GROMACS .gro file of C-alpha atoms in nm:
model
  377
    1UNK     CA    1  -3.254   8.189  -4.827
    2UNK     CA    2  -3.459   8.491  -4.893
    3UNK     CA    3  -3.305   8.775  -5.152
    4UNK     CA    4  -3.221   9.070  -4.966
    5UNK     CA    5  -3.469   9.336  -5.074
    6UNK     CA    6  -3.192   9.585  -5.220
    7UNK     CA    7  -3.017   9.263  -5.463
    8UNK     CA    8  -3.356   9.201  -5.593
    9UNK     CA    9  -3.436   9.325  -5.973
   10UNK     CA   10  -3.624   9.640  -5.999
   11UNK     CA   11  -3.907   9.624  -6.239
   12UNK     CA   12  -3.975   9.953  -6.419
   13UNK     CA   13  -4.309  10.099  -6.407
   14UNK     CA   14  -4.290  10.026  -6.897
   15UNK     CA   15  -4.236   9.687  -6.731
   16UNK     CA   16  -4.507   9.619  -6.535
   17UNK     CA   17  -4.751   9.741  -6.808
   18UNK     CA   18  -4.591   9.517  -7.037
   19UNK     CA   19  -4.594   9.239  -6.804
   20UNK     CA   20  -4.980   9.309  -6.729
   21UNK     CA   21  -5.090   9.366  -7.092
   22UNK     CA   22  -4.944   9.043  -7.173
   23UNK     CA   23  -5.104   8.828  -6.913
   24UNK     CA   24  -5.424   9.024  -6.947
   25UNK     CA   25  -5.413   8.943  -7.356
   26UNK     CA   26  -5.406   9.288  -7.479
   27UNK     CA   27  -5.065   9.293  -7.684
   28UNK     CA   28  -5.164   9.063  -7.913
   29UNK     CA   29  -5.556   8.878  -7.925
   30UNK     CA   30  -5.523   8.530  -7.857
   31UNK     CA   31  -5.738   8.160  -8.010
   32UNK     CA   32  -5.915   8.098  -7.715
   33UNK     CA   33  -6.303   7.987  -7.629
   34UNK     CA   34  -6.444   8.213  -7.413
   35UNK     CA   35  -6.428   7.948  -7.091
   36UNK     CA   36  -6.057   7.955  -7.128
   37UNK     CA   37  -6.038   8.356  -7.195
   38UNK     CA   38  -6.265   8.394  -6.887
   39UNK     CA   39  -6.042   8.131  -6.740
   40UNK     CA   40  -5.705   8.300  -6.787
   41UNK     CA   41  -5.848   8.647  -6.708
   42UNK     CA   42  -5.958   8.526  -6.345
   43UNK     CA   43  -6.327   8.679  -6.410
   44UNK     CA   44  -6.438   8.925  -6.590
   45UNK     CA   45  -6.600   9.226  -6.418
   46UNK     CA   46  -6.990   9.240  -6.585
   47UNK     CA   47  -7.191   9.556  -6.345
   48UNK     CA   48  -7.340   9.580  -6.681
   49UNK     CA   49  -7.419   9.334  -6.993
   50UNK     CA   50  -7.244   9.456  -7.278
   51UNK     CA   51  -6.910   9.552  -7.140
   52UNK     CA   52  -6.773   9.197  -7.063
   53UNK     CA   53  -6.873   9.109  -7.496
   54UNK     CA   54  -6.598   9.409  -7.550
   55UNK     CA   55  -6.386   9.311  -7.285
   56UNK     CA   56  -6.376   8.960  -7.503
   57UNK     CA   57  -6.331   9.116  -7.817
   58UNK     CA   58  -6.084   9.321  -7.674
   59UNK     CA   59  -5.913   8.971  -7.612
   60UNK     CA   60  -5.973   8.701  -7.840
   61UNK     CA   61  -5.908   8.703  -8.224
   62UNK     CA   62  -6.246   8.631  -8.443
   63UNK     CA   63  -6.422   8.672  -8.095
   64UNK     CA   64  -6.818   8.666  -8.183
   65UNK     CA   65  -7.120   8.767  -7.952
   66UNK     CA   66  -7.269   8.452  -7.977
   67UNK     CA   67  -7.022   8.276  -7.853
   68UNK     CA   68  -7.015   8.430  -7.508
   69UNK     CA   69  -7.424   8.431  -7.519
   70UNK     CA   70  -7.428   8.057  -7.603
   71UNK     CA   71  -7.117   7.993  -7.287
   72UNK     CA   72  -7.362   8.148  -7.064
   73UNK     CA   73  -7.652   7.949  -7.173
   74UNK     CA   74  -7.493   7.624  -7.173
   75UNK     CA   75  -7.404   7.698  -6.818
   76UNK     CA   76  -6.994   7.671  -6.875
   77UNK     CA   77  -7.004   8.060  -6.760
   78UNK     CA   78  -7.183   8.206  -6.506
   79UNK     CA   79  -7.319   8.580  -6.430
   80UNK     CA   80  -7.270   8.620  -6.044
   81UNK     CA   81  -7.172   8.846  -5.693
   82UNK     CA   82  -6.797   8.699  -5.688
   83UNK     CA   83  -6.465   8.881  -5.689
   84UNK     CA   84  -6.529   9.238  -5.391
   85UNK     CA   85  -6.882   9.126  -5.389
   86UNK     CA   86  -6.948   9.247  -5.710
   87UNK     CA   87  -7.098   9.062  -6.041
   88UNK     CA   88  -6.887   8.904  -6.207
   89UNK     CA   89  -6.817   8.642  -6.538
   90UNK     CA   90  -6.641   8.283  -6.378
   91UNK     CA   91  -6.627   7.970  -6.554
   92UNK     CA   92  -6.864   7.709  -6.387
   93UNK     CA   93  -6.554   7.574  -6.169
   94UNK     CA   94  -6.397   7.902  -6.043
   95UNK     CA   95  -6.737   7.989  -5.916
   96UNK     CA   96  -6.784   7.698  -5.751
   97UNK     CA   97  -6.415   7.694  -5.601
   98UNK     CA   98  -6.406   8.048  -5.491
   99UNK     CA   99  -6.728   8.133  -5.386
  100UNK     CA  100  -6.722   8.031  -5.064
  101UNK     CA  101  -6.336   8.195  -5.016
  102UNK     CA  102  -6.520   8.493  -5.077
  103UNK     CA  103  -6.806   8.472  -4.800
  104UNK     CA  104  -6.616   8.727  -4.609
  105UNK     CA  105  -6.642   8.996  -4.863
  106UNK     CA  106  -6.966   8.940  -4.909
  107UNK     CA  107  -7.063   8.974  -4.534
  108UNK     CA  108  -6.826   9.295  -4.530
  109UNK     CA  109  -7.001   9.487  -4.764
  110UNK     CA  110  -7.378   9.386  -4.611
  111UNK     CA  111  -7.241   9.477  -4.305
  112UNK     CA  112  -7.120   9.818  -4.468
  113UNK     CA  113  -7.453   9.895  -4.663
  114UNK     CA  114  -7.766  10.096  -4.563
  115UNK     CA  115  -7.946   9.758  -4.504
  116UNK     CA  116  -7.735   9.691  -4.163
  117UNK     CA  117  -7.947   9.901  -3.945
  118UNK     CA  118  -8.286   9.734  -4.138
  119UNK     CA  119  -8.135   9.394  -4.060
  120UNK     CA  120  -8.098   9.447  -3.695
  121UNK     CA  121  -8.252   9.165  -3.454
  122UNK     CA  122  -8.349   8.945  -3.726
  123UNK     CA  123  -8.260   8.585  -3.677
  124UNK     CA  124  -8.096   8.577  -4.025
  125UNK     CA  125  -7.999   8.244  -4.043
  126UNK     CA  126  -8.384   8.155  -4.025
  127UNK     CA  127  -8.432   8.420  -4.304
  128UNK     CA  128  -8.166   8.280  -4.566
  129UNK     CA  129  -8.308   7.918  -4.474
  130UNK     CA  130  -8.647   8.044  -4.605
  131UNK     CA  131  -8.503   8.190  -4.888
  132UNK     CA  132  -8.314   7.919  -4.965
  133UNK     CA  133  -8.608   7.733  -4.995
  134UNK     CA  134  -8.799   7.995  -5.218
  135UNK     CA  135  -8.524   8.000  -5.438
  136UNK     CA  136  -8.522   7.562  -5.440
  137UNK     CA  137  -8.933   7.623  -5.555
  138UNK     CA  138  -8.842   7.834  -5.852
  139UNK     CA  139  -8.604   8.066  -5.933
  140UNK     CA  140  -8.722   8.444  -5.885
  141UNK     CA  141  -8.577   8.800  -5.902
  142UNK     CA  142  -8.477   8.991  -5.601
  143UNK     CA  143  -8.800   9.173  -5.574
  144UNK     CA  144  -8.982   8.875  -5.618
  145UNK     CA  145  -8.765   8.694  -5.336
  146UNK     CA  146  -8.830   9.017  -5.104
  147UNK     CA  147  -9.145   9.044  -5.129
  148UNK     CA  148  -9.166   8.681  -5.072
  149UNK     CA  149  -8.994   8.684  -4.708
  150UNK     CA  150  -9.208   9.036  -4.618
  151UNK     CA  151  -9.526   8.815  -4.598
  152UNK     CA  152  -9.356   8.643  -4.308
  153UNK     CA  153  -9.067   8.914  -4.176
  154UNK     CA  154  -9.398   9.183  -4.171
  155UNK     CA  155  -9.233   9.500  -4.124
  156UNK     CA  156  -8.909   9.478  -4.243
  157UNK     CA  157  -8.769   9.643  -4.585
  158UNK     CA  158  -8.783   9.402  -4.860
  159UNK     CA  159  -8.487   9.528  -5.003
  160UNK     CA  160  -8.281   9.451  -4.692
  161UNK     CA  161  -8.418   9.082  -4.657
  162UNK     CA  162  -8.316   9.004  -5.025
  163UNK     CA  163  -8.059   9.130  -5.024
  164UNK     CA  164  -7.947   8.932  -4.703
  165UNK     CA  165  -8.028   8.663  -4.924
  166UNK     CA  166  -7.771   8.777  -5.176
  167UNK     CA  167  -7.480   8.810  -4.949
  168UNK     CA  168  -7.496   8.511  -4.806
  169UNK     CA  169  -7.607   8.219  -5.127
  170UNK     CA  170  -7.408   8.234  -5.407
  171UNK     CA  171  -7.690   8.328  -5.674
  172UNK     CA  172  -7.606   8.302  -6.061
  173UNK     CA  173  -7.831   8.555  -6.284
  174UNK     CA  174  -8.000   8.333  -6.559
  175UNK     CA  175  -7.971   8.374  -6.891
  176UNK     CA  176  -8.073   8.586  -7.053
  177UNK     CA  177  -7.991   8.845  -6.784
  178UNK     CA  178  -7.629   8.933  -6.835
  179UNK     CA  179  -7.647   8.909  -7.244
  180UNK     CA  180  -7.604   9.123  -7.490
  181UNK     CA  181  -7.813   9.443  -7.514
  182UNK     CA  182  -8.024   9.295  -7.158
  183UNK     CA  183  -8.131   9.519  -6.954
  184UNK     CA  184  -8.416   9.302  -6.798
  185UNK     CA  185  -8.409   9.205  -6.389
  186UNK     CA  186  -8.223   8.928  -6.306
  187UNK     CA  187  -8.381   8.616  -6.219
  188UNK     CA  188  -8.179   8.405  -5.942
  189UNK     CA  189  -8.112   8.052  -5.846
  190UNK     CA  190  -7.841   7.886  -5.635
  191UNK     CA  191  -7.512   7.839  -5.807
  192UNK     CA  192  -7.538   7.442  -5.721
  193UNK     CA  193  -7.922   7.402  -5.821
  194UNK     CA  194  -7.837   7.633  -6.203
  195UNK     CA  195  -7.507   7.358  -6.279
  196UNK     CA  196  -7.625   7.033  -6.109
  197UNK     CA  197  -7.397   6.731  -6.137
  198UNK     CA  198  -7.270   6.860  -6.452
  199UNK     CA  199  -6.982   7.040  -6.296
  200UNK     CA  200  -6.737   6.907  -6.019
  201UNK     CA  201  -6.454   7.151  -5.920
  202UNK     CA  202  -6.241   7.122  -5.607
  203UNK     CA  203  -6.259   7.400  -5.320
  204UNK     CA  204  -5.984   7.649  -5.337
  205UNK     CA  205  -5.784   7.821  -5.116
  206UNK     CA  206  -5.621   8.141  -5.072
  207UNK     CA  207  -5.308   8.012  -5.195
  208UNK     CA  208  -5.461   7.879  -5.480
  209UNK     CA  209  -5.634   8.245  -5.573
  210UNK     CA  210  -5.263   8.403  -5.517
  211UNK     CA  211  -5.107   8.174  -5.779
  212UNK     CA  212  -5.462   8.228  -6.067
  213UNK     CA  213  -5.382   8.622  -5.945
  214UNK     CA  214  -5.032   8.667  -6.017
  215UNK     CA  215  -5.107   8.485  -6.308
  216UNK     CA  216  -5.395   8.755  -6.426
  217UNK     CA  217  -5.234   9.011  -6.323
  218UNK     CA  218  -4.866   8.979  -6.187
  219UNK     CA  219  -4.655   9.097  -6.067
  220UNK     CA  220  -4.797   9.265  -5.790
  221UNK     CA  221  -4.832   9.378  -5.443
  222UNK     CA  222  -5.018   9.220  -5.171
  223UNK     CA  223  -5.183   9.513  -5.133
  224UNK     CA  224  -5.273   9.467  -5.547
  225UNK     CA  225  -5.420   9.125  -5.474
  226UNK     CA  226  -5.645   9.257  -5.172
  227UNK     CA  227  -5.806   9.543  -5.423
  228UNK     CA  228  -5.853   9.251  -5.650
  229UNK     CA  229  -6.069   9.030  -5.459
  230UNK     CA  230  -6.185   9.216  -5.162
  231UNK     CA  231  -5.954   8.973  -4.905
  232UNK     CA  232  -5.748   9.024  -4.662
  233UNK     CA  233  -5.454   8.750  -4.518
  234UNK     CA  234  -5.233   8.781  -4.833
  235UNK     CA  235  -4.919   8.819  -4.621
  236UNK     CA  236  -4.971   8.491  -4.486
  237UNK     CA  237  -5.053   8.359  -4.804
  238UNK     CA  238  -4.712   8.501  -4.931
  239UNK     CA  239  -4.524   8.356  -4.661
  240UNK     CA  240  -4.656   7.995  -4.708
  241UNK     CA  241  -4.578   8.044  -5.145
  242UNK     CA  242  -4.245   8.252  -5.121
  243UNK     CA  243  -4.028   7.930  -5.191
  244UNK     CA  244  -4.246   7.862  -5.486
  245UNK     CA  245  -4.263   8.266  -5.589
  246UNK     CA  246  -4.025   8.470  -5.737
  247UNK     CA  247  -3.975   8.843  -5.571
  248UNK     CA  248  -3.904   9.199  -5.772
  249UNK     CA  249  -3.902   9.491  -5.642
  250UNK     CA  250  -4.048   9.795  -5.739
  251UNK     CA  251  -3.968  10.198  -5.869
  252UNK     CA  252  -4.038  10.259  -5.480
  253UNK     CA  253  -3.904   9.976  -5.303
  254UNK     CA  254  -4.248   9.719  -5.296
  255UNK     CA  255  -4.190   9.404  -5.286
  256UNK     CA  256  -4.342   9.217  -5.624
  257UNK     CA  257  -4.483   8.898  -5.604
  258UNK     CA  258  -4.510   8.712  -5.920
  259UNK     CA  259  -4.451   8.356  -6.080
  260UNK     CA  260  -4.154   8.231  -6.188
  261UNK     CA  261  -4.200   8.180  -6.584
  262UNK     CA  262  -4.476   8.405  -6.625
  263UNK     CA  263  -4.447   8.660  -6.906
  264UNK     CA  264  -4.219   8.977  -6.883
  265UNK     CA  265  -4.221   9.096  -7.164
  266UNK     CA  266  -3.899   9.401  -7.245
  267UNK     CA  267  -4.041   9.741  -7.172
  268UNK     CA  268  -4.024   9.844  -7.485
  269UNK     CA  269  -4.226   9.608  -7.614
  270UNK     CA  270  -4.457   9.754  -7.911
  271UNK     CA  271  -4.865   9.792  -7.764
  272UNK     CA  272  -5.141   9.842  -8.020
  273UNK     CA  273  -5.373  10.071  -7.932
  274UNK     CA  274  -5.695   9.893  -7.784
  275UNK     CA  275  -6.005   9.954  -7.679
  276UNK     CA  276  -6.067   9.869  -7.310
  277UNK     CA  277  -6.429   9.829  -7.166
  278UNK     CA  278  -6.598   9.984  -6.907
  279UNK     CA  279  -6.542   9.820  -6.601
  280UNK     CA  280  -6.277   9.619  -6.683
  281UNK     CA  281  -6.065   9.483  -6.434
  282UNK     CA  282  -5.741   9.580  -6.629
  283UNK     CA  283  -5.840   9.908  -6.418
  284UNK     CA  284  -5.960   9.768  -6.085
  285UNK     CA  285  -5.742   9.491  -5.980
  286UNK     CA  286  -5.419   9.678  -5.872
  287UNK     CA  287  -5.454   9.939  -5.502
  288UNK     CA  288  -5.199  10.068  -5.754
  289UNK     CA  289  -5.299  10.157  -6.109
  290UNK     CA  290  -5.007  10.382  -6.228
  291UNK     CA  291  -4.903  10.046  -6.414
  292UNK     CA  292  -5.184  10.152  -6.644
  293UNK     CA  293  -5.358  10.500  -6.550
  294UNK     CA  294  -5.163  10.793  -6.436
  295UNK     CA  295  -5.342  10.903  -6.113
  296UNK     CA  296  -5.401  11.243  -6.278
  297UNK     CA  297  -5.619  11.093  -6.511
  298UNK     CA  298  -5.797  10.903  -6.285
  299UNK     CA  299  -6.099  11.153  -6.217
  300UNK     CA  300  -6.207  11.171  -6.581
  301UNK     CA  301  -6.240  10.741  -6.603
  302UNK     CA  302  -6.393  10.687  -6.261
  303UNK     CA  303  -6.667  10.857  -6.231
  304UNK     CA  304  -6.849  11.040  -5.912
  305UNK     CA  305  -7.145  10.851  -5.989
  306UNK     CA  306  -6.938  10.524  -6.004
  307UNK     CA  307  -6.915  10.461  -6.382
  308UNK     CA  308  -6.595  10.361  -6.469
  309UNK     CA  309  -6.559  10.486  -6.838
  310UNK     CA  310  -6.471  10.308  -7.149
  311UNK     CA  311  -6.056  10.364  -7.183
  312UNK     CA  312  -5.773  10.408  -7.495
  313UNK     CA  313  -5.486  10.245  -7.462
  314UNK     CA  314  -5.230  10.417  -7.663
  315UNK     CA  315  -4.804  10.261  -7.576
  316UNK     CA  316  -5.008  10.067  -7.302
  317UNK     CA  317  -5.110  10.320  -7.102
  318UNK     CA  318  -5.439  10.540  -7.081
  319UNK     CA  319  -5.483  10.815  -7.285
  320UNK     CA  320  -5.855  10.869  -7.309
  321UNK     CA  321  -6.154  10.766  -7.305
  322UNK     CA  322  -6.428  10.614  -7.543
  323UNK     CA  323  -6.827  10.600  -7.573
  324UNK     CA  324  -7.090  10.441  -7.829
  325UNK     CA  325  -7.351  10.727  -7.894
  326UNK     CA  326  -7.636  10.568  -8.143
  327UNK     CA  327  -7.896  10.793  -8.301
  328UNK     CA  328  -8.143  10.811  -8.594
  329UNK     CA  329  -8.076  11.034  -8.940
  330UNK     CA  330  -8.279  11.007  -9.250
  331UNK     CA  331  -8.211  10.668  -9.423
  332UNK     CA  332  -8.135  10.443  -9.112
  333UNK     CA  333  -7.964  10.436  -8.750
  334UNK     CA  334  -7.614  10.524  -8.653
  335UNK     CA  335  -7.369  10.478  -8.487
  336UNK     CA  336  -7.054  10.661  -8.322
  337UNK     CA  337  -6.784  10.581  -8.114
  338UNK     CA  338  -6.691  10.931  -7.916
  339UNK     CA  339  -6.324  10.974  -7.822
  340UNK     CA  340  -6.182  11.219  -7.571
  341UNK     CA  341  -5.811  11.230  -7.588
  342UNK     CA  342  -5.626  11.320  -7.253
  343UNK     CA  343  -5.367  11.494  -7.476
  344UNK     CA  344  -5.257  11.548  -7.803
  345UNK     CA  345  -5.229  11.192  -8.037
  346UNK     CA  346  -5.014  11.163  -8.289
  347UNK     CA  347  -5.084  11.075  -8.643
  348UNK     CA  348  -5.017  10.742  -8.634
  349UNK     CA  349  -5.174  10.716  -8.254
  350UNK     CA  350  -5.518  10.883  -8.390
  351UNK     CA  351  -5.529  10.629  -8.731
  352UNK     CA  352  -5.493  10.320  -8.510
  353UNK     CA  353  -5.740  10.417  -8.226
  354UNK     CA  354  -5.972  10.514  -8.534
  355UNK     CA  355  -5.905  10.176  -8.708
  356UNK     CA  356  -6.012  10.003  -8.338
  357UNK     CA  357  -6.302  10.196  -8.288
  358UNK     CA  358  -6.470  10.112  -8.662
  359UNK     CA  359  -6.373   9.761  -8.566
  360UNK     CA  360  -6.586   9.781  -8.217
  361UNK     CA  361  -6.863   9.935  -8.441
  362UNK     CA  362  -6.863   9.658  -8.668
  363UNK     CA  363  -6.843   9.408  -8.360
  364UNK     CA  364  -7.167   9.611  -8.157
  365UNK     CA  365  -7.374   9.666  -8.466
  366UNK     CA  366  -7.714   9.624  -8.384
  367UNK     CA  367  -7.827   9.565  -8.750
  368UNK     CA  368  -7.767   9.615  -9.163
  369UNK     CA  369  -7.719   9.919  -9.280
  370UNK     CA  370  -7.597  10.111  -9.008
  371UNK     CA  371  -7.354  10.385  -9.042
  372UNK     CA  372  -7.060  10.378  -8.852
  373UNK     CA  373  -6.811  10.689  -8.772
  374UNK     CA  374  -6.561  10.825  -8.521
  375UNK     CA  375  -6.575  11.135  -8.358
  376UNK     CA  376  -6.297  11.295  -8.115
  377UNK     CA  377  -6.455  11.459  -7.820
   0.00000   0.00000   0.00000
């Protein structure tokens, strides 16, 4: 028998940021590899290279750069369009399993882009076949691959027929695109043809990406788990899993989805102040984010120009933002970490941010002998 919605415990807004920051590994660093991090995180957002290396260190105690570098080369990670059709870190198996759950998303946003009207009266399905079979030749980058179909498709924007091509095979970005400090263009090839028989995994289904949500991020609306991976259907999803599913409610009266012994922690459980990277999906997997940014912050950490900034924790919650600015002075290269405080810190609050940030320096150092400070904005 379902729990009437007003007997059901209200969670606390402190209690949904503790309950996040637990799952999500940032009130205490955990002994993990990076598969299992990347595992337990449900992907790790990676627009750019660096940011999913902090997002690890971040995470894991002792994490080292090599160790994500040398994940991704042995193939037990991959770089890839995933999670709202945008590149992500999976392990080998939750890109194979979820990939194809997310076809939708992918088609969605083609559908939505300024390549719709340049795709218009093409027989598609002949174009992807050909790419597909450029792709089995040798793997190439997106220009390459658009260029490629333009000998035959005369006429049409290159641009649009790759990236047809893109929304429609699930392409990994080889090594050594998506490393540290890389800023090359990606070369692609076929999820399937990059892991070979090396890696089996099941398909998934929607319920399956419910449970690995809540897990990541619980507990949360339906409308959280639809700004997470760019589906829709949760509500049917939630009906099938409800027996199986325990059910908050929240400061307004949402209903909370979440598993049974996940961790809650108390509200007033102590957070250290972290670091958070840029892009990560602590900040982008909730329609909600009050559980961690106050909307009137929100302007100054996403960005116009779609940038979503480098953040401070400080009790949990957002309280500024951070940047790496490197630079040259007589005697060798160095290195800053900016911050710009949303209000006033305390003491205490400024020393521990400070004592992260010379940490992250030490982590990103891009050689001997570079000098390391922090500067507030």
């Amino acid at each position: 028998m379902a729990i009437p919605r007003a007997a059901r415990e209200v969670l606390s807004l402190r209690a949904l940021n503790r309950a996040t920051l637990a799952r999500q590994m940032l009130l205490e660093r955990r002994k993990l590899s990076v598969p299992q991090a990347i595992e337990r995180l449900a992907g790790l957002q990676a627009q750019a290279p660096n940011p999913p290396y902090v997002g690890l260190w971040s995470r894991i105690e002792g994490f080292r750069r090599d160790q994500l570098t040398e994940a991704l080369r042995r193939r037990r990670v991959v770089r890839m369009s995933t999670l709202r059709a945008t590149l992500h870190l999976m392990t080998a198996q939750d890109a194979l399993a979820w990939r194809p759950l997310l076809e939708p998303v992918h088609q969605r946003g083609l559908l939505g882009s300024t390549h719709k009207k340049e795709l218009e009266g093409l027989d598609r399905a002949a174009v992807i076949a050909a790419g597909r079979a450029l792709l089995g030749e040798q793997p190439r980058t997106g220009a390459e691959l658009g260029q490629a179909l333009g000998l035959r498709w005369t006429g049409r924007e290159t641009a649009s027929l790759a990236a047809l091509i893109r929304n429609n095979l699930p392409l990994v970005h080889l090594p050594p695109a998506g490393t540290w400090n890389s800023h090359q263009n990606a070369v692609l090839q076929p999820l399937g043809d990059w892991l070979g028989e090396a890696v089996e995994a099941a398909p998934a289904t929607q319920d399956d990406m419910l449970l690995r949500y809540l897990a990541a991020f619980g507990p949360a609306t339906l409308a959280d788990a639809g700004a997470w991976s760019g589906l829709t259907g949760w509500k049917a999803v939630a009906e099938r899993l409800r027996p199986q599913l325990r059910v908050f409610a929240g400061e307004d009266g949402q209903e909370l989805f979440d598993l049974p012994r996940a961790p809650r922690p108390d509200p007033d459980t102590p957070a250290p102040p972290r670091l958070v990277a840029e892009w990560d999906n602590l900040l982008l997997s909730h329609a909600d984010r009050s559980r961690i940014l106050s909307e009137a912050h929100r302007a100054r950490v996403f960005t116009l120009n779609g940038i979503v900034r480098g953040t401070v924790l400080l009790d949990g919650f957002v309280a500024g933002t951070w940047k790496i600015e490197r630079g040259k002075l007589k005697g060798g290269n160095t290195a800053t970490v900016l911050l710009e405080p949303f209000g006033r810190w305390s003491k205490a609050d400024r020393a521990g941010v400070e004592k992260e940030a010379l940490d992250l320096l030490a982590f990103a150092s891009d050689g001997e002998g570079e000098r390391h400070a922090v500067r507030l904005a």
